[in-house]
mmCIF file of C-alpha atoms and ligand atoms in Angstrom:
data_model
loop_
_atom_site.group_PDB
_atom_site.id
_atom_site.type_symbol
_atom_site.label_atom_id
_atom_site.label_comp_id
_atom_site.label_asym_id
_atom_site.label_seq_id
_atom_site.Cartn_x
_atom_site.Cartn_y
_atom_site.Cartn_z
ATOM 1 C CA UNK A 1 158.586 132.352 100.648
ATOM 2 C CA UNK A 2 156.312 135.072 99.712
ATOM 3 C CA UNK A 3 156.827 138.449 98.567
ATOM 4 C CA UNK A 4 155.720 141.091 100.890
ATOM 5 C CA UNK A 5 154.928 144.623 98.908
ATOM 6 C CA UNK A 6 157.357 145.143 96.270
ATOM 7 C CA UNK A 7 160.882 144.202 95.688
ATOM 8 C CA UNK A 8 163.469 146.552 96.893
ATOM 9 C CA UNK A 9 161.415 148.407 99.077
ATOM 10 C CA UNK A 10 161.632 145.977 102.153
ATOM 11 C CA UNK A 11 163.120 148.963 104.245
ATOM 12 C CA UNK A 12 160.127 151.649 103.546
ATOM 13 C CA UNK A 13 157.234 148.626 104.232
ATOM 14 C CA UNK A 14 158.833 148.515 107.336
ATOM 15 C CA UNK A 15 158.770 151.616 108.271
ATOM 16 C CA UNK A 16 155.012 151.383 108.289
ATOM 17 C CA UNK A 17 154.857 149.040 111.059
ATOM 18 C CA UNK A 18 157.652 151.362 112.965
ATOM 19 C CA UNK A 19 155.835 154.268 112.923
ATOM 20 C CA UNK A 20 152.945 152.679 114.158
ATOM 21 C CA UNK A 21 154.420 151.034 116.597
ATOM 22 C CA UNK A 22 156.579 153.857 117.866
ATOM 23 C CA UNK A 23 153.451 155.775 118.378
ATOM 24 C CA UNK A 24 151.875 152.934 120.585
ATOM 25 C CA UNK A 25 155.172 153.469 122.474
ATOM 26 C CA UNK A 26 154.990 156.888 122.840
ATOM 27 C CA UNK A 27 151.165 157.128 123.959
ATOM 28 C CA UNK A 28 152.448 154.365 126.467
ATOM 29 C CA UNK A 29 154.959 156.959 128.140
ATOM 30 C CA UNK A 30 151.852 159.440 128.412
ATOM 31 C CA UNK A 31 149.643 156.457 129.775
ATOM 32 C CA UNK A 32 152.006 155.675 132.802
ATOM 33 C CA UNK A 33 152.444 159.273 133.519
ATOM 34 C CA UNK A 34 149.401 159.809 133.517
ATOM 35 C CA UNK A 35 148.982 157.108 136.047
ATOM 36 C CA UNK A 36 151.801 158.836 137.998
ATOM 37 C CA UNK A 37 150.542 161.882 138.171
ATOM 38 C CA UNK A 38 146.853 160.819 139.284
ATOM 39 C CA UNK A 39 148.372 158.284 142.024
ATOM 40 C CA UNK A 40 150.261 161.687 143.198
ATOM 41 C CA UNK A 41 147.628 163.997 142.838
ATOM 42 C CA UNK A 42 145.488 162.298 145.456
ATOM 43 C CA UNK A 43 148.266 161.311 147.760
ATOM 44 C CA UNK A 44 149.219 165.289 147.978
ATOM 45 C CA UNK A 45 145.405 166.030 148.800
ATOM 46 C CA UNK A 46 145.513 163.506 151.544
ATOM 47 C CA UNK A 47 148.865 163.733 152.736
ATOM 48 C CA UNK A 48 148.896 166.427 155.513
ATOM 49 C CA UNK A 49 152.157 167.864 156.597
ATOM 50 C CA UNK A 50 153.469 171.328 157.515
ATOM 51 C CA UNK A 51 151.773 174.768 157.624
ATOM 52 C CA UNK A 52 150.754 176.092 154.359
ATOM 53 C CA UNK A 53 152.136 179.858 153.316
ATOM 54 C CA UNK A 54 148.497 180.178 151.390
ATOM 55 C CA UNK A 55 145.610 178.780 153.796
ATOM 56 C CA UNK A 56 147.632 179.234 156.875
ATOM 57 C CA UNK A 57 146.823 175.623 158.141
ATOM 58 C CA UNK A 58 149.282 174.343 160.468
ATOM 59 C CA UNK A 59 148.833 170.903 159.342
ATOM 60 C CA UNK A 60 148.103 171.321 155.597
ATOM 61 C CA UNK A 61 147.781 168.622 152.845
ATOM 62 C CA UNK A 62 150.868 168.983 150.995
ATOM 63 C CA UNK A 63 149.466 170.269 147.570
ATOM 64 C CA UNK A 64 148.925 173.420 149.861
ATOM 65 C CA UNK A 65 152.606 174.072 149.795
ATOM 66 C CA UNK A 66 153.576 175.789 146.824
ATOM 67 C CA UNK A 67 157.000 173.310 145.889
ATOM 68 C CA UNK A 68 153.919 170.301 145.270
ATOM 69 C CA UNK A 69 151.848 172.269 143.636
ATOM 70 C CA UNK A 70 154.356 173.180 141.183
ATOM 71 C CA UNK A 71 155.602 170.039 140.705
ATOM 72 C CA UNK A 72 152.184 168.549 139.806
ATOM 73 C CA UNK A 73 151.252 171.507 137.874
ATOM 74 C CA UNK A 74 154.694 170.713 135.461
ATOM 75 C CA UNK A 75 153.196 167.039 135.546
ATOM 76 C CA UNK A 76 150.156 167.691 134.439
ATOM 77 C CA UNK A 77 151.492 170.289 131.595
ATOM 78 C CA UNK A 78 153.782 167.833 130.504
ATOM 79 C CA UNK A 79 151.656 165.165 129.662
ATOM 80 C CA UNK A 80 149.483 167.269 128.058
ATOM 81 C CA UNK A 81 151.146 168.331 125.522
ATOM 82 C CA UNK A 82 152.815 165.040 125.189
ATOM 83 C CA UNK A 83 149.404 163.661 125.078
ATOM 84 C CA UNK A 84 148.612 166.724 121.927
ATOM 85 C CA UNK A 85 152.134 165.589 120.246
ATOM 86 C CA UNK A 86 150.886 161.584 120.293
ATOM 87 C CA UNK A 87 147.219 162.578 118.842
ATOM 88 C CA UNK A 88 148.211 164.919 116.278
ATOM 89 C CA UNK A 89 150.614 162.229 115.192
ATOM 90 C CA UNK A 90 147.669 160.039 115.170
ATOM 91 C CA UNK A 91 145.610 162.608 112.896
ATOM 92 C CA UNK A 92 148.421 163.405 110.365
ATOM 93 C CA UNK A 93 148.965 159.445 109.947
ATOM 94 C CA UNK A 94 145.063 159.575 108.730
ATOM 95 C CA UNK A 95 145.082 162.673 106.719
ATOM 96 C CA UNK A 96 148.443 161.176 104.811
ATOM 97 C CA UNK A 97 146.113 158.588 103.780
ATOM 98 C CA UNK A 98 142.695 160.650 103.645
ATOM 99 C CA UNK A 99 143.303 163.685 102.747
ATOM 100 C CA UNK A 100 141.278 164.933 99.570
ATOM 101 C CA UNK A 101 144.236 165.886 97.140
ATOM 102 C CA UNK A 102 147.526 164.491 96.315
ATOM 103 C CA UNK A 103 149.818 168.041 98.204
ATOM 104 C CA UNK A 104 148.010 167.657 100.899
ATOM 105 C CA UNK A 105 148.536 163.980 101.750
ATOM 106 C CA UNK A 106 152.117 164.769 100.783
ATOM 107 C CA UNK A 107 152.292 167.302 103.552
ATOM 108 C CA UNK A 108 150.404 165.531 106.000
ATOM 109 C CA UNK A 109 152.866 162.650 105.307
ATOM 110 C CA UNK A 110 155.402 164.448 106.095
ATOM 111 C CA UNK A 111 154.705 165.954 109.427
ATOM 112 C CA UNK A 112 153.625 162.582 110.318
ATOM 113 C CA UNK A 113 157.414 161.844 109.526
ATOM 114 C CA UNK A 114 158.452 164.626 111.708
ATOM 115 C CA UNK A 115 156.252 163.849 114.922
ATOM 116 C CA UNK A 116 156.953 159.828 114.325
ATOM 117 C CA UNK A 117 160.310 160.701 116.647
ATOM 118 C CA UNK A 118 159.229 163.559 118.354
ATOM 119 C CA UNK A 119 155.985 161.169 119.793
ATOM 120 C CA UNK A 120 157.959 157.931 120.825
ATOM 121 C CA UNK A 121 161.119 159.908 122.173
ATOM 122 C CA UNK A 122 159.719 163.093 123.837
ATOM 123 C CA UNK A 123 156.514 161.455 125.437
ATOM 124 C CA UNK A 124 158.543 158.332 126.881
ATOM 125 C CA UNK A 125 161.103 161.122 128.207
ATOM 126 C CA UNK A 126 157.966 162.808 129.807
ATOM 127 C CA UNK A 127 156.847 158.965 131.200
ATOM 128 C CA UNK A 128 160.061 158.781 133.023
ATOM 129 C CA UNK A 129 160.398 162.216 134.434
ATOM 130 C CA UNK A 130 156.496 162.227 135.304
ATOM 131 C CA UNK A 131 156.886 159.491 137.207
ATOM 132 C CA UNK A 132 160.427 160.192 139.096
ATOM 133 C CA UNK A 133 158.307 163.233 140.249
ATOM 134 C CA UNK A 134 155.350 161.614 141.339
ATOM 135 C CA UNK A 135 157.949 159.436 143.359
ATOM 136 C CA UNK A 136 159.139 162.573 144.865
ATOM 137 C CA UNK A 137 155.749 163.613 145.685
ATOM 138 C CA UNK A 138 155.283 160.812 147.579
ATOM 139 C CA UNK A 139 158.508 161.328 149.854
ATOM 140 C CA UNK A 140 159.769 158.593 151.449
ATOM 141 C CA UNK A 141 156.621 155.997 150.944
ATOM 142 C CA UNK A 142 157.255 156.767 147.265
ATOM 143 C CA UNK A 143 160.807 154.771 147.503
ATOM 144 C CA UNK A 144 159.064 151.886 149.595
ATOM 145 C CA UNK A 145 156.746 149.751 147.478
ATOM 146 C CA UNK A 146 153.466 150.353 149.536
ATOM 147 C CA UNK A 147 152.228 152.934 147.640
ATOM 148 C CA UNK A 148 153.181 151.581 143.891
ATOM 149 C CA UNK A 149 154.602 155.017 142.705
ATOM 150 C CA UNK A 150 158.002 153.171 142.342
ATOM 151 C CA UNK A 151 156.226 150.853 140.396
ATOM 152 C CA UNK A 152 154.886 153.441 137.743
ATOM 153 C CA UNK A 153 158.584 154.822 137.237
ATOM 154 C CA UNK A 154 159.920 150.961 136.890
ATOM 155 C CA UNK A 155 157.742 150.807 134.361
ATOM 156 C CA UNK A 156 158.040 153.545 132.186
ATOM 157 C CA UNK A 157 161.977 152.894 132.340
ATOM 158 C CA UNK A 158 161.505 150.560 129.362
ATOM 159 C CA UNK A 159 159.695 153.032 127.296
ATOM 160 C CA UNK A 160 162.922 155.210 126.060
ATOM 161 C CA UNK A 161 164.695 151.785 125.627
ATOM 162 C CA UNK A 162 162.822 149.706 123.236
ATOM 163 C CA UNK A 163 160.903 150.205 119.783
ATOM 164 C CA UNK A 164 164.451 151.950 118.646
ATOM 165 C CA UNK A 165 166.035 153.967 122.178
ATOM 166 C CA UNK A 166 165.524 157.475 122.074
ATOM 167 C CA UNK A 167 168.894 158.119 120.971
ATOM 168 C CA UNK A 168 167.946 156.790 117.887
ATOM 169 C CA UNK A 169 165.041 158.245 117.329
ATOM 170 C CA UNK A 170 166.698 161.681 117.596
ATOM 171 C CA UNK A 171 169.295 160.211 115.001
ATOM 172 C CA UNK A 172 166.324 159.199 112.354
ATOM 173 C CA UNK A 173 164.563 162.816 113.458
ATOM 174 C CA UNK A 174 168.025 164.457 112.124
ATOM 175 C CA UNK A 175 168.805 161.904 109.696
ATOM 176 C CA UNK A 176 165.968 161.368 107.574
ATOM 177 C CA UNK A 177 163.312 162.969 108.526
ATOM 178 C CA UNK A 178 164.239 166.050 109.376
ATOM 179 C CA UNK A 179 166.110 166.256 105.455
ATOM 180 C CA UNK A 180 164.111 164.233 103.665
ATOM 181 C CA UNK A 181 161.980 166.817 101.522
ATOM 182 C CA UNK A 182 164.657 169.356 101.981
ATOM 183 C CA UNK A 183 163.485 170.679 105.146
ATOM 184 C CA UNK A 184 160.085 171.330 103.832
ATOM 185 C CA UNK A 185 157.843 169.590 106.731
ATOM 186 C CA UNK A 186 160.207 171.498 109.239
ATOM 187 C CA UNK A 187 159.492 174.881 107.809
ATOM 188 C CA UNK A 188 155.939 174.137 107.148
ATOM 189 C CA UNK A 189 155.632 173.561 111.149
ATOM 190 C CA UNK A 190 157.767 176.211 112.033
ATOM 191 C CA UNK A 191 155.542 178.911 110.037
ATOM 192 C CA UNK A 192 152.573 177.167 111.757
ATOM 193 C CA UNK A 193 153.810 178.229 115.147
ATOM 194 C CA UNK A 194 154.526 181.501 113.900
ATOM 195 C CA UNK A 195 150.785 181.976 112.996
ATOM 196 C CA UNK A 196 149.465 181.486 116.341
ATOM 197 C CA UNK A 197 152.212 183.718 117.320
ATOM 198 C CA UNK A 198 149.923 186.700 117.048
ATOM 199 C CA UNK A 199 146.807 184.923 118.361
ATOM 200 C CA UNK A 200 148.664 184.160 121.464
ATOM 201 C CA UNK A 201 149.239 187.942 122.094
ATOM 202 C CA UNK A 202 145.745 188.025 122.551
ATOM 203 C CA UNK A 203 145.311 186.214 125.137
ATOM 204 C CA UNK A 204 148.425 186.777 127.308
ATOM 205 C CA UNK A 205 150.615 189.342 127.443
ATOM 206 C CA UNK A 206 154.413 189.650 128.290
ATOM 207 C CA UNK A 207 156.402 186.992 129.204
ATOM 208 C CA UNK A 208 153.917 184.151 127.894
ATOM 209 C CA UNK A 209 154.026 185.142 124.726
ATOM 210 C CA UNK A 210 157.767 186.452 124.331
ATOM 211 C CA UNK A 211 158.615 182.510 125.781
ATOM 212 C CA UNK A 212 157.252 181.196 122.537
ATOM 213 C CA UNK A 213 158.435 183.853 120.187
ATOM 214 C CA UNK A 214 161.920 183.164 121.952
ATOM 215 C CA UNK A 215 161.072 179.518 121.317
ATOM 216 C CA UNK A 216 160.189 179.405 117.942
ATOM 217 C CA UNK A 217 163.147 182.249 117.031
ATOM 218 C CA UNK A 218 165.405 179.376 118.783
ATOM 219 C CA UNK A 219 163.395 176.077 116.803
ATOM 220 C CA UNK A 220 164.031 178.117 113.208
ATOM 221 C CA UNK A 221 168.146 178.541 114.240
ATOM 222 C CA UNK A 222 168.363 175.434 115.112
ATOM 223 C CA UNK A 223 166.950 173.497 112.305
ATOM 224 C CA UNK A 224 168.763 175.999 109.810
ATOM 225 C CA UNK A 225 172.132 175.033 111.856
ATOM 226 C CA UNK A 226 171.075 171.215 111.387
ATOM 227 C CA UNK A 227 169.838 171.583 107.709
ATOM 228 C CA UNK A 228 173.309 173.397 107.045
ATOM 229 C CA UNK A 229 175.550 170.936 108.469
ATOM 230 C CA UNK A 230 173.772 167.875 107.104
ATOM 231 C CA UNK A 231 174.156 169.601 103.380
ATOM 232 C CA UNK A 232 178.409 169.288 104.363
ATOM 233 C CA UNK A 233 179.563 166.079 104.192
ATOM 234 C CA UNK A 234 182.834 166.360 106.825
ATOM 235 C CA UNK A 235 180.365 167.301 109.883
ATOM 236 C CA UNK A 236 178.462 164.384 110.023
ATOM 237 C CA UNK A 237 179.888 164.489 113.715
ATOM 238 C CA UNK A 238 178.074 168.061 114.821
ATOM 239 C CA UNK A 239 174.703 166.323 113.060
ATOM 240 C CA UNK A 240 174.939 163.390 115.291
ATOM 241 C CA UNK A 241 175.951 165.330 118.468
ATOM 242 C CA UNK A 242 173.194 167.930 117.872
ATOM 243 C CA UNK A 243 170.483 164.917 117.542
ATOM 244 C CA UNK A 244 169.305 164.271 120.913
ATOM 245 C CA UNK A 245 169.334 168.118 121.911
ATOM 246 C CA UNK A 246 167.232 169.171 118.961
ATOM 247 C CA UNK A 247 164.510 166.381 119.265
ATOM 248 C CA UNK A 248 164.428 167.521 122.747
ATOM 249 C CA UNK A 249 163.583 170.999 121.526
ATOM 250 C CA UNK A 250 161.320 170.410 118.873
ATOM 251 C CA UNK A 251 159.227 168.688 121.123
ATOM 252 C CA UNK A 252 159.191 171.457 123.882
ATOM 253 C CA UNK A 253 158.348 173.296 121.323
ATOM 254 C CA UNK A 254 155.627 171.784 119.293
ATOM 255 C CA UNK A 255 154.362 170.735 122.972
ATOM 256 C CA UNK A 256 153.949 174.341 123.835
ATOM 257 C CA UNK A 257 152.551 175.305 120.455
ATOM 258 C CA UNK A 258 149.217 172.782 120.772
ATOM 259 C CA UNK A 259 149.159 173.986 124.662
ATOM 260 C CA UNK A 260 148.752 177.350 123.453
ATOM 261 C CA UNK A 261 146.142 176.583 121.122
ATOM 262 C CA UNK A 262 144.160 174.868 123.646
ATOM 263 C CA UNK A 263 144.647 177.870 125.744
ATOM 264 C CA UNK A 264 142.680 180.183 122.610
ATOM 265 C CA UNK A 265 140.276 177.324 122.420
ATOM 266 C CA UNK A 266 139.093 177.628 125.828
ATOM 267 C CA UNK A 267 139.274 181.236 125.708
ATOM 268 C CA UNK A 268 136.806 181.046 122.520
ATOM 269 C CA UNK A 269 134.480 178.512 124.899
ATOM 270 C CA UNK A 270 134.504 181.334 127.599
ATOM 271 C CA UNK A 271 133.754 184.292 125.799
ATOM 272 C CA UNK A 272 131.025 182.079 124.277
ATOM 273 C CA UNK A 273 129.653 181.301 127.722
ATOM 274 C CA UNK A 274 129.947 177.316 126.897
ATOM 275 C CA UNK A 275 131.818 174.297 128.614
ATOM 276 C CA UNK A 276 133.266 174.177 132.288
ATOM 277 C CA UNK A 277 134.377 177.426 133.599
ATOM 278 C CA UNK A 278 137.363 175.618 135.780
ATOM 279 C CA UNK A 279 138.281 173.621 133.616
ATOM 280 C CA UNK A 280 138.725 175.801 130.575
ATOM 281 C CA UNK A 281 140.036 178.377 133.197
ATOM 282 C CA UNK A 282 142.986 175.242 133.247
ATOM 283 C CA UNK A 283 144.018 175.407 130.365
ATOM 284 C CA UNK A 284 144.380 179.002 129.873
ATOM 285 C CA UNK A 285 146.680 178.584 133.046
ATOM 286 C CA UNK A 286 148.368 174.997 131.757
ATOM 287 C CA UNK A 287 149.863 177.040 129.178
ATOM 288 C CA UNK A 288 151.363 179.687 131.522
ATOM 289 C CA UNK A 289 153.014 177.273 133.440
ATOM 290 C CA UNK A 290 154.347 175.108 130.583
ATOM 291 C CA UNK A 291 155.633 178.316 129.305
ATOM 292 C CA UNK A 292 157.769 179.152 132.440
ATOM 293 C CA UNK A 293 158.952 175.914 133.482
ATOM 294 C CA UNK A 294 159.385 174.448 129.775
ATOM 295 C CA UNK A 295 159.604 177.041 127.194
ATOM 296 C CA UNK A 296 161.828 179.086 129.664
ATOM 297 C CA UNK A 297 164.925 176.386 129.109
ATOM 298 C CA UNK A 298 165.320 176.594 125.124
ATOM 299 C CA UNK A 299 168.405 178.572 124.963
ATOM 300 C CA UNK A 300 170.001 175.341 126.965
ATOM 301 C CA UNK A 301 168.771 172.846 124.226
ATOM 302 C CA UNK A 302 169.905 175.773 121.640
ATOM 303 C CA UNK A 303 173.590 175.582 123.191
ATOM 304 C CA UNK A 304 173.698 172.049 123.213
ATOM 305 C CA UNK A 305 172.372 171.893 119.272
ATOM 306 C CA UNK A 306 175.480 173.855 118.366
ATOM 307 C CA UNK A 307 178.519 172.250 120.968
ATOM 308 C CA UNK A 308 179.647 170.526 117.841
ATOM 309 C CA UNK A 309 180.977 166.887 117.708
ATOM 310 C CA UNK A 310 185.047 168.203 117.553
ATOM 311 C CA UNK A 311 184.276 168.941 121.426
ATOM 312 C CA UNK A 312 182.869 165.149 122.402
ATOM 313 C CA UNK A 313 185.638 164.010 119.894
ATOM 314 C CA UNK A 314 187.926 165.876 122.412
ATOM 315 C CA UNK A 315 185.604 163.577 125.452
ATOM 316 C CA UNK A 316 187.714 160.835 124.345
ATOM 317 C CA UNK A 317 187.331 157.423 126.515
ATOM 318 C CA UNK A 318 190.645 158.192 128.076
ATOM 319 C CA UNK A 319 189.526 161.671 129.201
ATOM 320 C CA UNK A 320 186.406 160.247 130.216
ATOM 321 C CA UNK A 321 187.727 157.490 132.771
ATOM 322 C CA UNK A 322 190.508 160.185 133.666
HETATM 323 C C1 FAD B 401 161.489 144.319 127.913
HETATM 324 C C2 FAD B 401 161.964 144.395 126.487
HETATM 325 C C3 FAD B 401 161.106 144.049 125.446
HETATM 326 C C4 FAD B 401 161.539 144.093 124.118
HETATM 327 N N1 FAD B 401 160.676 143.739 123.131
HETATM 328 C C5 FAD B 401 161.117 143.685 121.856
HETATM 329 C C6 FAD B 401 160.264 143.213 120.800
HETATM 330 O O1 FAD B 401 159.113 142.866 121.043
HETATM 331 N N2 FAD B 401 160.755 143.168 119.524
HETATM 332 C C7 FAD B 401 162.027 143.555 119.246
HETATM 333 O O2 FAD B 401 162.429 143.495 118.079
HETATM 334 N N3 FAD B 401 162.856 144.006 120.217
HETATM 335 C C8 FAD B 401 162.439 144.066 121.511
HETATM 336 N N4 FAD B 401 163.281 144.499 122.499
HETATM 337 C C9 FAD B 401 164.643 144.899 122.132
HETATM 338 C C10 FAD B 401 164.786 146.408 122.113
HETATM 339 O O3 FAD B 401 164.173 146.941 120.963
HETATM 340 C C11 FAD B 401 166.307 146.739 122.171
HETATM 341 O O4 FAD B 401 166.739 146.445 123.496
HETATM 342 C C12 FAD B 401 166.564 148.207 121.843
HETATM 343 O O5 FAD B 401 166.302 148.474 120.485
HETATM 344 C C13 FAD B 401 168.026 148.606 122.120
HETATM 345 O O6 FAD B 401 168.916 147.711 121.529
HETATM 346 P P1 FAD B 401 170.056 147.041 122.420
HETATM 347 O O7 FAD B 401 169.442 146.549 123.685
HETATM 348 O O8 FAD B 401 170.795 146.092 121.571
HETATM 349 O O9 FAD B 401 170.981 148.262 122.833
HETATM 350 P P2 FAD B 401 172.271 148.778 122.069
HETATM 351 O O10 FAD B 401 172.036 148.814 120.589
HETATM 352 O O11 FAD B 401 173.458 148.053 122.602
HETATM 353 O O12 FAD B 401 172.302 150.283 122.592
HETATM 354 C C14 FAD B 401 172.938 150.666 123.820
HETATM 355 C C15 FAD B 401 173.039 152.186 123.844
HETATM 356 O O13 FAD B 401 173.878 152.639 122.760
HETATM 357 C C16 FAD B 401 173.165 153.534 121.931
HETATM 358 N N5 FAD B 401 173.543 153.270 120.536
HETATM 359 C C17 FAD B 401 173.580 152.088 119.900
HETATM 360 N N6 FAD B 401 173.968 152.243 118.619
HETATM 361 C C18 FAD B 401 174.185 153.564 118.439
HETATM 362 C C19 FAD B 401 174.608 154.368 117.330
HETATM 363 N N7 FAD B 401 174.853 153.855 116.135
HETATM 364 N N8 FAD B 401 174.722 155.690 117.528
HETATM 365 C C20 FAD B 401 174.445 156.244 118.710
HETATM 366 N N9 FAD B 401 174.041 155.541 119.793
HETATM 367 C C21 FAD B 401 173.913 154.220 119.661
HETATM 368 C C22 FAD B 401 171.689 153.266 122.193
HETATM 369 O O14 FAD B 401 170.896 154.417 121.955
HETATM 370 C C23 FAD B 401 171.690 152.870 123.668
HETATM 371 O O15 FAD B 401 171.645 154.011 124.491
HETATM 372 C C24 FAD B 401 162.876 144.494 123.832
HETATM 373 C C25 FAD B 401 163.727 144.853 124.875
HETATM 374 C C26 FAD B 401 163.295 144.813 126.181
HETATM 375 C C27 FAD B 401 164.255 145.200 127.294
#
């Protein structure tokens, strides 16, 4: 047999082929929702049913009705920032290795730890609910095969499930990564959303911006609550419990965070008089609408960071087939 890398560090080598491979993963939950949410798209624009409270068309293509148009406007949020969470993973893998001094590739190295989880666990999440909702778009020929939506949400079942289940994922996010250099990574990436923090008040004001101040305010309390009861030996439980919830989080988090700054980017291409007007007008209004239907829930993930494990400990398997 041959040796592969060097002795005793089987377990790291590894990891190189996990991350990569939980990335693949992860851009495969933004592929099928993406597939989703285009098969959906043009079903609502053909689809004609019911008058429509904004053109006043008696027979209206559903995507006139406000409940559709929501739904694929939280679609197509979603997988963009998933989309931004799986290519900046990509870039920080390349600037761990490419980056011009030794710090830098440190950092970069470790963010690429931090998004590793957050990009196979959060964008497969996003695969799943993407396509349950472009099911739902289609009605009642979305549960039928005919129209292959079912299809799309068959397959991005897997996603979550294999390449390590999300569950775990959240458990290495908490476990190692998240602890790893102390918290270092975290609180770089934490002060990084503070410093568009003020950019974003630019370009929005009220509740779009006080969603991701309230967001990032409930991102630093949370990873301070997690960094705190990982440094205490006897709560190893309220770590655990607090896994899922805070990968969750992160993610809606950092997915907001590189929505926003596409938002300022296209606002830059505006006032610049470059690029496509509508679609630059998008994603000043992606961001809005990620805000209120994403950003809006954090206090939920923030309550479920801190239920503590004494309480599922409580859940016991009696209780839970009482
Ligand atoms: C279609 C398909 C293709 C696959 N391809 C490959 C492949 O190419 N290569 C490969 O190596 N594997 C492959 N797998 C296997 C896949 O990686 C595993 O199914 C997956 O890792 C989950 O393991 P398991 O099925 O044993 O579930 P289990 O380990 O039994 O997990 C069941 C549930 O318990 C949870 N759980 C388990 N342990 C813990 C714990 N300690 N703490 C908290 N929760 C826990 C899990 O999160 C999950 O929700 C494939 C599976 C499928 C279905």
């Amino acid at each position: 047999a041959e040796l592969v890398g060097q002795p005793h560090q089987g377990l790291s080598h590894m990891f190189v082929m996990m991350n990569a491979a939980r990335l693949a993963v992860g851009v495969e939950g933004v592929g099928i929702a993406e597939r989703a949410y285009q098969h959906a798209l043009e079903y609502a624009r053909e689809r004609k049913q019911g008058r429509s409270v904004w053109t006043g068309v008696a027979n209206a293509p559903i995507i006139d009705h406000p409940d559709v148009r929501r739904t694929l406007s939280v679609m197509k949020a979603k997988i963009a920032a998933a989309r931004a969470i799986c290519l900046s993973t990509g870039v920080a893998a390349d600037l761990a290795r490419h980056a011009a001094t030794e710090d830098e590739r440190r950092k970069w190295k470790g963010r690429e730890d931090l998004f590793t989880p957050i990009a196979k666990a959060w964008s497969t999440d996003i695969g799943c609910e993407v396509a349950s909702q472009g099911v739902q778009i289609h009605g009642g020929m979305g549960f039928i095969e005919e129209t292959g939506a079912a299809q799309y949400y068959r397959d991005a079942r897997i996603a979550p499930i294999y390449e390590g289940t999300n569950g775990i994922q959240a458990m290495d996010l908490v476990g190692r990564k998240l602890s790893q250099d102390g918290g270092q990574s975290a609180r770089d990436l934490i002060a990084d959303f503070k410093a568009t923090l003020p950019l974003l008040g630019r370009l929005y004001t009220g509740k779009p911006v006080d969603r991701f101040a309230n967001a990032v305010e409930a991102v630093e309390d949370a990873t301070l609550w997690i960094l705190d009861a990982k440094a205490d030996k006897d709560r190893a439980a309220d770590v655990l419990t607090a896994a899922d919830a805070y990968l969750k989080l992160l993610g809606d988090v950092t997915g907001g965070w590189m929505l926003a700054k596409g938002a300022l980017a296209a606002k830059a291409e505006l006032d610049a008089g470059t690029g496509d007007p509508v679609w630059l007008e998008g994603k000043i209004a992606l961001y809005e609408v990620y805000a209120a239907n994403v950003l809006g829930h954090v206090s939920s993930r923030l309550a479920a960071v801190g239920q503590g494990g004494a309480l599922l400990e409580r859940m016991s398997a009696d209780v839970l087939a009482g």
